[in-house]
Short mmCIF file of C-alpha atoms and ligand atoms in Angstrom, two decimals:
data_model
loop_
_atom_site.label_atom_id
_atom_site.label_comp_id
_atom_site.label_asym_id
_atom_site.label_seq_id
_atom_site.Cartn_x
_atom_site.Cartn_y
_atom_site.Cartn_z
CA MET X 1 -0.23 -0.24 -0.07
CA ALA X 2 1.57 3.38 -1.05
CA ARG X 3 2.11 5.19 2.37
CA PHE X 4 2.20 8.63 -0.13
CA HIS X 5 0.16 10.04 -2.46
CA THR X 6 0.63 13.21 -4.86
CA LEU X 7 -1.17 16.53 -4.08
CA THR X 8 -1.42 19.07 -6.94
CA VAL X 9 -0.98 22.91 -5.35
CA THR X 10 -4.14 24.34 -6.95
CA ASP X 11 -3.54 27.69 -4.60
CA VAL X 12 -1.05 29.56 -2.80
CA HIS X 13 -1.72 32.94 -1.03
CA LYS X 14 0.18 34.64 2.17
CA THR X 15 -2.03 34.40 5.66
CA ILE X 16 0.91 37.00 6.95
CA ARG X 17 4.38 38.19 5.24
CA ASP X 18 6.06 34.41 6.73
CA ALA X 19 3.25 32.05 6.02
CA VAL X 20 1.31 29.88 3.34
CA VAL X 21 -1.90 29.22 3.19
CA LEU X 22 -1.54 26.22 0.19
CA THR X 23 -4.71 24.56 -1.39
CA LEU X 24 -4.34 21.15 -2.25
CA ALA X 25 -5.79 18.64 -4.86
CA PRO X 26 -4.88 14.65 -3.75
CA MET X 27 -4.32 12.74 -7.18
CA GLY X 28 -5.14 9.76 -5.34
CA GLY X 29 -5.87 7.86 -2.06
CA ASP X 30 -8.53 8.71 0.41
CA PHE X 31 -7.65 12.17 1.96
CA ASP X 32 -10.99 12.63 3.37
CA PHE X 33 -9.99 14.32 6.79
CA VAL X 34 -11.51 15.08 10.56
CA GLN X 35 -11.66 18.58 11.82
CA GLY X 36 -8.34 19.19 13.87
CA GLN X 37 -5.86 16.50 11.75
CA TYR X 38 -2.69 16.77 9.94
CA LEU X 39 -0.62 15.65 6.94
CA THR X 40 2.81 13.99 7.05
CA PHE X 41 4.93 15.51 3.66
CA ARG X 42 8.08 14.35 2.89
CA ARG X 43 10.28 16.00 0.76
CA ASP X 44 14.43 15.04 -0.11
CA PHE X 45 17.07 18.13 1.05
CA ASP X 46 20.76 17.36 -0.60
CA GLY X 47 19.57 13.19 -0.36
CA GLU X 48 18.49 13.37 2.87
CA GLU X 49 14.44 12.77 3.26
CA LEU X 50 12.39 14.96 5.52
CA ARG X 51 8.95 14.49 6.80
CA ARG X 52 7.01 17.42 8.38
CA SER X 53 3.72 17.28 9.27
CA TYR X 54 0.76 20.18 8.94
CA SER X 55 -2.63 20.86 10.68
CA ILE X 56 -5.75 20.72 8.07
CA CYS X 57 -7.02 24.33 8.43
CA ALA X 58 -10.11 23.87 6.43
CA GLY X 59 -13.15 22.88 7.43
CA LYS X 60 -14.74 19.62 6.95
CA ASP X 61 -18.00 20.90 5.04
CA GLU X 62 -15.20 23.12 2.78
CA GLY X 63 -14.96 21.40 0.36
CA ILE X 64 -11.67 21.88 0.02
CA LEU X 65 -7.77 20.76 1.57
CA GLN X 66 -5.82 23.07 2.74
CA VAL X 67 -2.57 23.58 5.00
CA GLY X 68 -1.43 26.71 6.67
CA ILE X 69 2.95 26.50 6.97
CA LYS X 70 4.96 29.04 8.95
CA ARG X 71 8.60 29.72 8.29
CA VAL X 72 10.56 28.92 11.17
CA ASP X 73 13.69 30.83 11.06
CA GLY X 74 16.52 28.44 9.95
CA GLY X 75 14.07 25.93 9.47
CA THR X 76 14.27 23.20 6.27
CA PHE X 77 10.92 23.00 5.23
CA SER X 78 8.97 25.57 6.03
CA THR X 79 11.31 27.92 4.79
CA TRP X 80 11.07 26.29 1.22
CA VAL X 81 7.56 25.66 1.04
CA ASN X 82 7.12 29.98 1.94
CA GLU X 83 9.70 30.60 -0.79
CA ASN X 84 9.43 27.67 -3.04
CA ILE X 85 5.84 26.15 -3.91
CA LYS X 86 3.94 27.86 -6.26
CA VAL X 87 0.54 26.62 -8.03
CA GLY X 88 0.93 23.54 -9.86
CA ASP X 89 3.48 22.43 -8.05
CA GLN X 90 3.30 18.85 -6.54
CA MET X 91 4.09 17.77 -3.22
CA GLU X 92 3.80 14.61 -1.59
CA ALA X 93 1.53 13.25 1.55
CA MET X 94 -0.21 11.00 3.79
CA GLN X 95 -3.40 10.86 4.58
CA PRO X 96 -4.80 12.51 7.22
CA MET X 97 -3.96 11.50 10.59
CA GLY X 98 -4.49 12.66 14.37
CA SER X 99 -6.90 12.55 17.31
CA PHE X 100 -7.30 16.49 18.03
CA HIS X 101 -11.41 16.43 17.46
CA THR X 102 -13.92 15.17 19.29
CA ALA X 103 -17.31 14.12 17.35
CA THR X 104 -20.11 16.47 16.72
CA SER X 105 -23.93 16.36 16.55
CA GLU X 106 -26.32 18.57 15.25
CA ASN X 107 -28.21 18.33 18.36
CA ASP X 108 -25.74 19.39 20.49
CA GLY X 109 -25.65 22.90 22.27
CA LYS X 110 -22.06 22.66 23.42
CA SER X 111 -20.02 25.78 24.64
CA TYR X 112 -16.01 24.76 23.32
CA LEU X 113 -13.54 27.24 23.96
CA ALA X 114 -9.68 27.28 22.13
CA PHE X 115 -6.61 28.59 22.90
CA ALA X 116 -4.03 28.84 19.94
CA GLY X 117 -0.45 30.55 19.61
CA GLY X 118 0.68 31.65 16.61
CA SER X 119 0.60 28.53 14.11
CA GLY X 120 -1.62 26.80 16.35
CA ILE X 121 -5.06 28.53 14.98
CA THR X 122 -4.42 25.67 12.30
CA PRO X 123 -6.18 22.50 13.62
CA ILE X 124 -8.09 25.11 15.62
CA LEU X 125 -9.22 27.05 12.39
CA SER X 126 -10.62 23.55 11.04
CA ILE X 127 -12.35 22.56 14.46
CA LEU X 128 -13.66 26.07 14.91
CA LYS X 129 -15.73 26.39 11.26
CA THR X 130 -16.65 22.65 11.25
CA VAL X 131 -18.16 22.77 14.65
CA LEU X 132 -20.38 25.75 13.90
CA THR X 133 -21.25 24.94 10.42
CA ARG X 134 -22.72 21.30 11.92
CA GLU X 135 -23.57 22.52 15.81
CA PRO X 136 -26.08 24.88 15.31
CA ASN X 137 -27.17 25.21 18.89
CA SER X 138 -22.49 25.28 19.85
CA GLU X 139 -20.89 28.62 20.96
CA PHE X 140 -17.47 28.98 20.10
CA THR X 141 -14.92 30.94 22.13
CA LEU X 142 -11.19 31.65 20.76
CA VAL X 143 -8.09 33.23 22.18
CA TYR X 144 -5.50 33.26 20.12
CA ALA X 145 -2.34 34.56 20.78
CA ASN X 146 0.18 36.25 18.97
CA ARG X 147 3.40 38.29 19.60
CA GLY X 148 1.34 41.32 17.20
CA VAL X 149 -1.07 42.30 14.27
CA SER X 150 1.18 41.37 11.90
CA SER X 151 1.45 37.84 12.62
CA ILE X 152 -1.56 36.71 13.27
CA MET X 153 -2.40 33.96 10.58
CA PHE X 154 -6.04 34.04 9.07
CA ARG X 155 -7.20 37.58 10.71
CA GLU X 156 -9.28 38.38 7.95
CA GLU X 157 -11.01 34.48 7.36
CA LEU X 158 -11.88 35.57 11.42
CA GLU X 159 -13.36 38.24 11.05
CA ASP X 160 -15.54 37.17 8.42
CA LEU X 161 -16.35 33.93 10.57
CA LYS X 162 -17.08 36.26 13.56
CA ASN X 163 -19.44 38.19 11.43
CA LEU X 164 -21.15 34.82 9.90
CA TYR X 165 -21.78 33.52 13.38
CA LEU X 166 -22.75 36.97 15.22
CA GLY X 167 -23.29 35.75 18.75
CA ARG X 168 -22.12 32.31 18.85
CA LEU X 169 -18.25 32.62 18.49
CA THR X 170 -16.05 35.03 20.38
CA ILE X 171 -12.68 35.76 19.12
CA ILE X 172 -10.02 37.41 22.12
CA HIS X 173 -7.15 38.42 20.68
CA ILE X 174 -3.89 38.95 23.13
CA LEU X 175 -1.13 40.42 22.12
CA GLU X 176 2.39 40.32 23.49
CA THR X 177 3.92 43.64 22.26
CA ASP X 178 1.12 45.43 20.38
CA SER X 179 -1.27 47.53 22.85
CA GLN X 180 -4.99 47.04 22.61
CA ASP X 181 -7.54 49.27 24.24
CA ILE X 182 -8.31 46.31 26.81
CA ASP X 183 -4.87 46.24 28.91
CA LEU X 184 -5.92 42.53 29.86
CA PHE X 185 -5.49 41.38 26.11
CA THR X 186 -1.85 42.66 25.79
CA GLY X 187 1.01 40.65 26.59
CA ARG X 188 1.88 37.09 27.18
CA VAL X 189 -0.80 34.24 28.27
CA ASP X 190 0.30 33.14 31.71
CA VAL X 191 -2.00 31.98 34.81
CA GLU X 192 -3.36 35.32 36.26
CA LYS X 193 -4.11 36.45 32.50
CA CYS X 194 -6.05 32.84 32.57
CA ALA X 195 -7.20 33.45 35.55
CA LEU X 196 -8.71 36.80 34.71
CA LEU X 197 -9.95 36.02 31.44
CA PHE X 198 -11.90 33.33 33.37
CA LYS X 199 -13.00 35.76 35.48
CA HIS X 200 -14.41 38.72 33.23
CA TRP X 201 -14.10 37.29 30.21
CA ILE X 202 -14.85 33.57 29.43
CA ASP X 203 -17.51 31.39 31.51
CA ILE X 204 -15.48 28.58 32.54
CA LYS X 205 -18.03 26.71 34.31
CA SER X 206 -20.10 26.56 31.17
CA VAL X 207 -17.70 25.31 28.83
CA ASP X 208 -17.74 21.47 27.88
CA MET X 209 -14.90 21.41 25.72
CA ALA X 210 -11.61 22.52 25.34
CA TYR X 211 -8.74 22.74 22.84
CA ILE X 212 -5.23 23.76 22.95
CA CYS X 213 -2.03 24.25 20.46
CA GLY X 214 0.47 26.59 20.41
CA PRO X 215 3.82 26.61 21.85
CA GLU X 216 4.90 24.00 24.73
CA PRO X 217 5.17 26.11 27.51
CA MET X 218 1.47 28.29 26.88
CA MET X 219 -0.17 24.90 26.55
CA LEU X 220 1.02 23.56 30.10
CA THR X 221 0.23 26.80 31.71
CA ILE X 222 -3.57 27.20 29.80
CA SER X 223 -4.39 23.58 30.68
CA LYS X 224 -3.18 23.33 34.43
CA SER X 225 -5.31 26.75 34.63
CA LEU X 226 -8.02 25.20 32.85
CA LYS X 227 -8.37 22.26 35.02
CA ASP X 228 -7.57 24.21 38.58
CA HIS X 229 -10.98 26.71 37.08
CA GLY X 230 -13.15 22.81 37.31
CA LEU X 231 -12.46 21.59 33.97
CA ASP X 232 -11.08 17.64 33.77
CA ASP X 233 -8.37 15.78 31.64
CA ASN X 234 -10.91 14.34 29.39
CA GLN X 235 -12.09 17.68 28.66
CA ILE X 236 -9.17 19.21 27.26
CA LYS X 237 -7.23 18.05 23.95
CA LEU X 238 -3.92 19.24 23.69
CA GLU X 239 -2.11 18.96 19.55
CA LEU X 240 1.43 20.10 20.17
CA PHE X 241 3.90 20.99 17.45
CA ALA X 242 7.10 20.43 18.87
CA SER X 243 8.54 18.89 22.17
CA GLY X 244 11.28 20.21 24.74
CA GLN X 245 10.04 17.96 27.40
CA PRO X 246 9.15 14.83 28.37
CA GLY X 247 5.21 13.81 27.69
CA ARG X 248 2.67 13.16 29.64
CA ALA X 249 1.20 9.12 30.26
CA LYS X 250 4.86 7.62 29.47
CA ARG X 251 3.80 3.73 29.14
CA LYS X 252 6.20 2.06 31.66
CA ALA X 253 6.96 -1.66 31.49
CA LYS X 254 4.54 -3.46 33.37
CA SER X 255 5.77 -6.38 34.30
CA VAL X 256 9.23 -7.86 32.60
CA ASP X 257 9.18 -10.92 31.45
CA ALA X 258 10.69 -13.24 34.13
CA ALA X 259 12.47 -14.98 31.69
CA SER X 260 14.20 -12.18 29.79
CA HIS X 261 17.34 -12.05 30.30
CA THR X 262 18.83 -12.06 27.01
CA GLY X 263 20.05 -8.56 25.25
CA THR X 264 17.49 -9.01 21.87
CA THR X 265 14.09 -8.95 21.36
CA LYS X 266 12.08 -10.98 18.29
CA ALA X 267 10.00 -8.08 17.13
CA THR X 268 7.20 -9.30 15.34
CA ILE X 269 5.18 -6.65 12.49
CA ILE X 270 1.82 -6.98 11.22
CA MET X 271 1.42 -4.38 8.66
CA ASP X 272 -0.44 -4.19 5.25
CA GLY X 273 -2.12 -7.55 6.48
CA SER X 274 1.36 -9.33 6.32
CA THR X 275 3.79 -10.39 8.76
CA ARG X 276 7.16 -10.11 9.24
CA SER X 277 9.91 -11.01 12.06
CA PHE X 278 13.18 -9.81 12.94
CA THR X 279 15.70 -10.00 15.91
CA MET X 280 16.61 -6.71 17.42
CA PRO X 281 18.66 -5.46 19.85
CA LYS X 282 17.17 -4.09 23.27
CA ASP X 283 18.93 -1.32 24.08
CA GLY X 284 19.84 1.37 21.90
CA VAL X 285 17.28 1.03 18.90
CA THR X 286 13.77 2.11 18.71
CA LEU X 287 11.28 -0.13 17.19
CA LEU X 288 10.50 1.98 14.54
CA GLU X 289 13.93 1.72 13.25
CA ALA X 290 14.64 -1.76 13.48
CA ALA X 291 11.46 -1.77 11.26
CA ILE X 292 13.74 0.41 9.14
CA GLU X 293 16.14 -1.41 9.26
CA ASN X 294 14.59 -4.86 8.20
CA ASN X 295 13.74 -3.07 5.04
CA ILE X 296 9.72 -2.84 6.72
CA ASP X 297 8.27 0.92 5.28
CA ALA X 298 6.74 1.27 8.63
CA PRO X 299 4.96 5.01 9.28
CA PHE X 300 6.80 7.80 10.87
CA ALA X 301 6.64 11.31 10.81
CA CYS X 302 7.96 13.59 13.48
CA ARG X 303 10.33 10.79 15.06
CA ALA X 304 10.06 12.85 18.93
CA GLY X 305 6.71 10.51 19.82
CA VAL X 306 4.69 14.25 18.94
CA CYS X 307 2.99 13.38 16.25
CA ALA X 308 1.49 9.63 15.76
CA SER X 309 2.09 8.91 12.83
CA CYS X 310 4.03 5.80 13.87
CA ARG X 311 1.39 4.91 16.33
CA ALA X 312 0.86 0.76 16.85
CA LYS X 313 -0.77 -1.79 18.81
CA LEU X 314 1.25 -3.69 20.90
CA LEU X 315 -0.53 -7.36 20.95
CA GLU X 316 2.04 -8.98 22.92
CA GLY X 317 5.30 -8.86 25.01
CA GLU X 318 6.11 -4.98 26.74
CA VAL X 319 8.14 -2.25 25.96
CA GLU X 320 8.59 0.81 27.18
CA MET X 321 7.58 3.92 25.79
CA VAL X 322 10.51 7.20 26.42
CA ALA X 323 8.05 10.05 25.28
CA ASN X 324 4.34 10.63 24.49
CA HIS X 325 2.96 13.79 23.69
CA ALA X 326 0.77 12.54 20.80
CA LEU X 327 -1.69 9.11 22.40
CA GLU X 328 -4.75 9.90 24.34
CA ASP X 329 -4.73 7.81 27.97
CA TYR X 330 -7.11 5.76 26.96
CA GLU X 331 -5.41 4.44 23.75
CA VAL X 332 -2.11 4.19 25.77
CA GLU X 333 -4.39 2.26 28.45
CA GLN X 334 -5.88 0.04 24.98
CA GLY X 335 -2.24 -1.21 23.83
CA TYR X 336 -1.29 1.35 21.90
CA ILE X 337 2.04 2.76 21.70
CA LEU X 338 4.48 5.40 19.20
CA THR X 339 6.80 3.13 17.70
CA CYS X 340 9.45 5.87 17.61
CA GLN X 341 9.85 6.05 21.23
CA CYS X 342 9.47 2.36 22.16
CA TYR X 343 12.62 0.41 23.60
CA PRO X 344 11.39 -3.66 24.03
CA MET X 345 11.51 -4.76 27.20
CA SER X 346 10.61 -8.76 26.61
CA ASP X 347 12.31 -11.04 24.59
CA LYS X 348 9.21 -11.30 22.27
CA ILE X 349 6.64 -7.97 21.01
CA VAL X 350 4.04 -8.49 18.62
CA VAL X 351 3.54 -4.85 17.46
CA ASP X 352 0.40 -4.35 14.41
CA TYR X 353 0.50 -1.41 12.41
CA ASP X 354 -2.78 -2.46 10.55
CA GLN X 355 -5.07 -1.80 13.80
C1 FAD O 1 0.70 17.19 14.86
C2 FAD O 1 1.73 18.53 14.04
C3 FAD O 1 0.96 19.26 13.52
C4 FAD O 1 2.08 20.49 12.85
N1 FAD O 1 0.88 21.49 12.09
C5 FAD O 1 1.69 23.07 11.66
C6 FAD O 1 1.19 23.77 11.17
O1 FAD O 1 -0.18 23.63 10.93
N2 FAD O 1 1.55 24.77 10.61
C7 FAD O 1 2.97 24.98 10.83
O2 FAD O 1 3.68 26.09 10.44
N3 FAD O 1 3.74 23.83 11.71
C8 FAD O 1 3.01 22.82 11.72
N4 FAD O 1 4.06 21.61 12.77
C9 FAD O 1 5.68 22.21 12.97
C10 FAD O 1 6.00 21.56 11.33
O3 FAD O 1 5.82 20.31 11.23
C11 FAD O 1 7.27 21.78 11.70
O4 FAD O 1 7.71 21.22 12.63
C12 FAD O 1 7.91 23.31 11.57
O5 FAD O 1 7.49 23.71 10.42
C13 FAD O 1 9.42 23.47 11.31
O6 FAD O 1 10.17 22.33 10.20
P1 FAD O 1 11.29 22.66 9.25
O7 FAD O 1 11.65 21.55 8.64
O8 FAD O 1 11.05 24.27 8.51
O9 FAD O 1 12.43 23.23 10.49
P2 FAD O 1 13.33 22.32 11.00
O10 FAD O 1 14.42 22.52 9.84
O11 FAD O 1 13.21 21.43 11.81
O12 FAD O 1 14.22 23.48 12.29
C14 FAD O 1 13.17 23.47 13.55
C15 FAD O 1 14.13 24.71 14.43
O13 FAD O 1 15.36 23.72 14.42
C16 FAD O 1 16.34 24.32 14.27
N5 FAD O 1 17.59 23.58 14.13
C17 FAD O 1 17.29 22.79 12.92
N6 FAD O 1 18.76 22.33 12.78
C18 FAD O 1 19.25 22.31 13.36
C19 FAD O 1 20.59 22.35 13.78
N7 FAD O 1 21.47 20.93 12.62
N8 FAD O 1 21.26 22.82 14.88
C20 FAD O 1 20.67 23.68 15.66
N9 FAD O 1 19.62 24.06 15.48
C21 FAD O 1 18.76 23.65 14.06
C22 FAD O 1 16.19 25.82 13.06
O14 FAD O 1 16.59 26.92 12.91
C23 FAD O 1 14.71 25.58 13.62
O15 FAD O 1 14.67 27.09 14.65
C24 FAD O 1 3.11 21.06 12.98
C25 FAD O 1 3.89 19.77 14.00
C26 FAD O 1 3.10 18.70 14.21
C27 FAD O 1 3.70 17.07 14.92
#
């Protein structure tokens, strides 16, 4: 099964000076997506293949596939896209992935709250548009943090949406450097600012679901503030774009096989309906690396436990997952692992990429 598919770029426009929005037409593969999911692209740079994930910013009912890519200083892929991509070019991407979403229902009348920082707006824009279209009785509050006015991605589109969904969509821009009429809206989103927002602007008690996507320290601060103000873990969804810290919910080895004294593991991989086995060391090589070394075309992207491209289910044996920023706790409970972060603990493991 081909994991990567060709997409033709049908539109390119700048949303701010250093970020482009690409509209893509798939030439094969099923690119039906759920709001909040991302695409993983690949490209060779001087003989080295890089894979980068970008969230879909289109709503589910818009009938288009769009991503927004912000140029990172010194960043290889994002700079290449921002400086080179033009209409008619072709890109390669995997089918949409990710679980940064919750189900919508026409009869629901929910209150959603989202915090986005910088390019973290992309999946939230997709969620926001989908929810407001599909749930006529729901309302959405977006708190969008940026350095200044000139770095607000999708500024005009957000204004248009506010007018379209008058009374159902509230947008609060927090700007780090540009001052605004209301003092509270200037500066960084920290614990104090969250507390004041929840006191004066956001009815936190009525919030059913919260989404956060942005720089990691900001996400951790907001997540803690939400919990301090009464939300529980399953009311908060996080999407991390890059990782600097160990993640939550590591899958620790529960009971290392008593007979496990050898330094190697027999790994069995089920993928695309076929089963392959190989022997790998218990130390020094992740399950993903070992699979690739053994010529198995296992899926991956970030290799940092941030995206879930390499997700698989552990059917037998024990592994240690050293970082996890992508799987939900319930997925870990069900046996799902990020193979890029896993080292075998038992003499035999069986891993299924097809589930
Ligand atoms: C699930 C997911 C969704 C995402 N969605 C989006 C999105 O919608 N929009 C978006 O803009 N981004 C998104 N990202 C982030 C994106 O995938 C990339 O991480 C980002 O664009 C940077 O990639 P790059 O190749 O340009 O930078 P890289 O080349 O990876 O560089 C990143 C940083 O590291 C520095 N660096 C690189 N090499 C070195 C070195 N050798 N020594 C020291 N420093 C170095 C660079 O200067 C730069 O600051 C998402 C990430 C994930 C995981």
